[in-house]
XYZ file of C-alpha atoms in Angstrom:
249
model
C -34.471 -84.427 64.987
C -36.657 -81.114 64.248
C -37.289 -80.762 67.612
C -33.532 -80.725 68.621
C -33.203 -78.535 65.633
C -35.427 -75.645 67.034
C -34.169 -75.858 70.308
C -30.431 -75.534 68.977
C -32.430 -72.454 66.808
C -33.655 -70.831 69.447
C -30.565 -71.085 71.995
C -28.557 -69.597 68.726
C -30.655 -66.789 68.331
C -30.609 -66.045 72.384
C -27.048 -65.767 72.636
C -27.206 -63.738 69.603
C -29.671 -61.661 70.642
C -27.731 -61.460 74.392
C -24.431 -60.409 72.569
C -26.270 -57.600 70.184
C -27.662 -56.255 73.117
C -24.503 -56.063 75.056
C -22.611 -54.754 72.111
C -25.189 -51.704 72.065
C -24.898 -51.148 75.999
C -20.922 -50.963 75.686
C -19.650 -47.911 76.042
C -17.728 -46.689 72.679
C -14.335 -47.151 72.267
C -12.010 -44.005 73.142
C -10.620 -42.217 69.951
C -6.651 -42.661 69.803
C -3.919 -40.295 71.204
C -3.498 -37.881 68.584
C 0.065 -37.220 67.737
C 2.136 -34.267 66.029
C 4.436 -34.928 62.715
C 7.541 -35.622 64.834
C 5.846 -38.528 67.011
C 5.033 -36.953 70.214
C 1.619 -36.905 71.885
C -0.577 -33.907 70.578
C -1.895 -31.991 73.400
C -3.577 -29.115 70.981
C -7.362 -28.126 71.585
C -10.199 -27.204 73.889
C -10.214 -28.196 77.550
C -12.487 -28.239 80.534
C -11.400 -26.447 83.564
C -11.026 -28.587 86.738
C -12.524 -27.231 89.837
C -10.229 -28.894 92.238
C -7.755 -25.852 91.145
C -9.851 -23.229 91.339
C -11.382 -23.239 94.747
C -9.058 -24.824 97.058
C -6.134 -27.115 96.729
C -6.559 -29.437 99.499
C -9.339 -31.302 97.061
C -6.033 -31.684 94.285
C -4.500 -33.980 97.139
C -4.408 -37.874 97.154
C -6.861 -38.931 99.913
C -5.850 -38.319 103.380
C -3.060 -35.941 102.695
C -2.935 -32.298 103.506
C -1.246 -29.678 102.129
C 2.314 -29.191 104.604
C 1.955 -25.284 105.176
C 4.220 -23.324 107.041
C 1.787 -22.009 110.184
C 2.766 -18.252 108.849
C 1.731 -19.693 105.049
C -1.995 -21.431 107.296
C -2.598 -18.493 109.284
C -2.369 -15.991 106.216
C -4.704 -18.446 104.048
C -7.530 -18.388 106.957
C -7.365 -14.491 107.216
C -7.558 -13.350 102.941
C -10.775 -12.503 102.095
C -12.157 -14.068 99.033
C -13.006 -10.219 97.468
C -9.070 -9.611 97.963
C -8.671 -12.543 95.768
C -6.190 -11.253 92.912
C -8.094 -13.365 90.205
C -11.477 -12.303 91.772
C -10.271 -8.251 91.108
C -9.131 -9.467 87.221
C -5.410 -10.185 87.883
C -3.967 -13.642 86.007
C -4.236 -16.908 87.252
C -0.728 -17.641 87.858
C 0.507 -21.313 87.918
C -1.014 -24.033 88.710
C -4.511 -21.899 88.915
C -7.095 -22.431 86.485
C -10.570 -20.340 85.804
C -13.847 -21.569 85.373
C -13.847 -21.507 81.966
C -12.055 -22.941 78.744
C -9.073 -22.955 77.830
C -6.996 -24.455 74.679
C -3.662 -25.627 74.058
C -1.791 -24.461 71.040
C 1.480 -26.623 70.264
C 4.228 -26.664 68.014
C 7.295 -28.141 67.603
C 9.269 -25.386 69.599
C 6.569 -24.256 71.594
C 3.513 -24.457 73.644
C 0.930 -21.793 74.685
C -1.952 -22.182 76.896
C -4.745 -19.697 75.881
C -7.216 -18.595 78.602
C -10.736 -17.121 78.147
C -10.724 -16.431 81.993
C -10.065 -12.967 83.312
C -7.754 -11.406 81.307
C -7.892 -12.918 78.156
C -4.200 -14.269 78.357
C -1.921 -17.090 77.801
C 0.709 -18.973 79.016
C 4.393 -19.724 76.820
C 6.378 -22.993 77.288
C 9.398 -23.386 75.270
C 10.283 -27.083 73.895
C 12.933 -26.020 72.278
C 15.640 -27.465 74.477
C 16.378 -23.809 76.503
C 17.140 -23.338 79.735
C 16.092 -21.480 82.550
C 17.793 -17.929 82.665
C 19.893 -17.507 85.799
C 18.055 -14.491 86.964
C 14.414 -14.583 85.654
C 12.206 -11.547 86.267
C 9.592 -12.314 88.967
C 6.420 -12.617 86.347
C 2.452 -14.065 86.922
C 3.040 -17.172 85.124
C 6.874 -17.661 85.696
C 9.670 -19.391 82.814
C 9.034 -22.547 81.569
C 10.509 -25.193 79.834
C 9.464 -28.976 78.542
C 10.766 -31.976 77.777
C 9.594 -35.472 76.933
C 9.191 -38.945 78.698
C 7.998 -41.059 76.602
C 4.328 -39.956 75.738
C 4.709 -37.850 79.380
C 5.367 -34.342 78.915
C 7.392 -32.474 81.622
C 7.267 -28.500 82.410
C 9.334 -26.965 84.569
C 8.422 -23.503 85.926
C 10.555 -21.293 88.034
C 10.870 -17.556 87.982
C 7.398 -16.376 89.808
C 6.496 -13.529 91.250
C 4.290 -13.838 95.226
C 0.984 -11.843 94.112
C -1.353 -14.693 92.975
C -2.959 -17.040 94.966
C -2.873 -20.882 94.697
C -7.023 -21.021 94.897
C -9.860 -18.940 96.034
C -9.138 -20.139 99.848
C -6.116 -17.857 99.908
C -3.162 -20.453 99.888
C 0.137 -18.137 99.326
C 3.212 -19.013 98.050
C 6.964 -17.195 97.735
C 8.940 -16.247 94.857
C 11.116 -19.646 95.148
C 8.187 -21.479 93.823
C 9.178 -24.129 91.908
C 6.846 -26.124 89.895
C 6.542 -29.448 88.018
C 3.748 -30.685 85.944
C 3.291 -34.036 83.685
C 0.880 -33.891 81.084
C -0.834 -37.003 79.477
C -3.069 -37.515 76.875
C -4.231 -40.903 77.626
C -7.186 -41.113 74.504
C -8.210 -38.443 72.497
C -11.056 -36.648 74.910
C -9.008 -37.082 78.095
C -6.239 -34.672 79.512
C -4.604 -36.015 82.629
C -1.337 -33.926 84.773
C 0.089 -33.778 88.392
C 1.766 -30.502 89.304
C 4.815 -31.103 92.155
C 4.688 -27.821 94.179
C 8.142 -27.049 95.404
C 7.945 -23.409 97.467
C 10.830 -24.085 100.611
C 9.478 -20.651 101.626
C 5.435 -21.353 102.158
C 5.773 -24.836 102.536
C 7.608 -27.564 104.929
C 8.026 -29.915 101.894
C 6.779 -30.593 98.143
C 3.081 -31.580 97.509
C 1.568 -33.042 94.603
C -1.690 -31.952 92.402
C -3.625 -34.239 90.670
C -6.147 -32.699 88.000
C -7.831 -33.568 84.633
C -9.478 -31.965 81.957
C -12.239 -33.221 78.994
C -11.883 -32.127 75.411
C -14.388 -29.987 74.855
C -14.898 -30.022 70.691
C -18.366 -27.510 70.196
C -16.204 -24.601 72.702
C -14.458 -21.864 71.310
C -13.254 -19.448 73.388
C -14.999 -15.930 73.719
C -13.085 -12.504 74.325
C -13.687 -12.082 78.571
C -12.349 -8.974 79.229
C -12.754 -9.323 83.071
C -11.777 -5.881 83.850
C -13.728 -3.918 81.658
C -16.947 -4.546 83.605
C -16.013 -6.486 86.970
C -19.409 -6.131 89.323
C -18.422 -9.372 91.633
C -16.308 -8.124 93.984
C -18.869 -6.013 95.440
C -20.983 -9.202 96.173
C -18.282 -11.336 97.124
C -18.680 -11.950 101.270
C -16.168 -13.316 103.688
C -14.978 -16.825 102.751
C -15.912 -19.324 100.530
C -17.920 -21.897 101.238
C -15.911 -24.152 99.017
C -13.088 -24.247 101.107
C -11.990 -25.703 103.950
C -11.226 -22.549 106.226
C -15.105 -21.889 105.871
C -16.319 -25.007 107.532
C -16.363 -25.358 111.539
């Protein structure tokens, strides 16, 4: 009788033992969604940049796809220069462009405002207060948009851009009947998920999607960049980069 009793013991204590040590390895459980006073998902705070839309596009696509430009759209990404790059010489990002650096989200209940430490210190408006799109919107860097909700999905539209910035550092163009389409996520607390539908009839042979994500990033603030106060890059910046696709044989 003892001797079944230690050996009952000692398998209690291994499984014990086997389920302490697996409850240590786990990883830790992701913090909930945060959510604003009226319900919907809180996208407010500090972000990581994704690289994927900074240095060329093609690396945004599903795998296998390619990005369906016009040949006059390929042939004029395979000629720019990266030093002729608009963000390289401290011009905004435009949309769906990101810098390599933070960025936060500030939202409201009527509006949202992307804040970028990149270039030239400047930020991004999105109503979600139910507007519309004006009929005639001035050609601008970051365009008009507007939001609405699906569920825990949020979805901005963007028309209204000007042709100056490019997609990535590769050179991709675009025209001023861009038309663009993201859905944010917010899957756990730390995790920022969207996929941008890039409409531009005028670059383009049909629409394309993005897929990108960003981390939170809670020890970042962001610092004043003033990009043009004291750009030396350009100046080192030589023919194209090795990054993107056009560079490689």
């Amino acid at each position: 009788m003892r001797t079944r009793f230690t050996l009952l013991t000692l398998v209690a204590l291994a499984v014990a033992g086997l389920a302490s040590a697996q409850s240590r390895s786990a990883a830790p459980k992701a913090a909930p969604t945060p959510r604003a006073a009226d319900g919907h998902v809180d996208f407010s705070g500090m972000w990581s940049p994704d690289r994927n839309f900074i240095y060329d596009i093609h690396d945004t696509l599903e795998k296998g796809a390619d990005l369906p430009l016009q040949p006059w759209a390929e042939k004029l990404a395979r000629e720019r220069m990266s030093k002729d790059d608009p963000e390289a010489n401290c011009l905004p990002t435009g949309v769906p462009r990101q810098a390599p650096y933070p960025w936060r989200v500030v939202q409201t209940a009527t509006h949202m405002f992307f804040l970028f430490e990149g270039n030239i210190h400047s930020y991004r408006q999105i109503f979600l207060d139910g507007r519309k799109h004006p009929d005639d919107p001035d050609p601008t860097w970051y365009g008009h948009s507007v939001a609405r909700w699906d569920r825990d999905t949020l979805i901005v539209d963007s028309v209204g851009f000007n042709d100056k910035f490019w997609f990535d550092f590769a050179g991709h163009p675009h025209t001023e009947k861009l038309h663009v389409i993201e859905r944010y996520r917010r899957p756990d607390f730390d995790h920022l998920e969207y996929e941008t539908t890039i409409d531009d009839p005028g670059a383009y042979t049909k629409p394309f999607v993005m897929h990108g994500h960003s981390a939170y990033q809670p020890k970042d603030e962001l610092m004043e960049y003033i990009c043009n106060e004291n750009n030396k890059d350009v100046s080192h910046i030589v023919g194209k980069d090795p990054r993107n696709k056009y560079s490689k044989p």
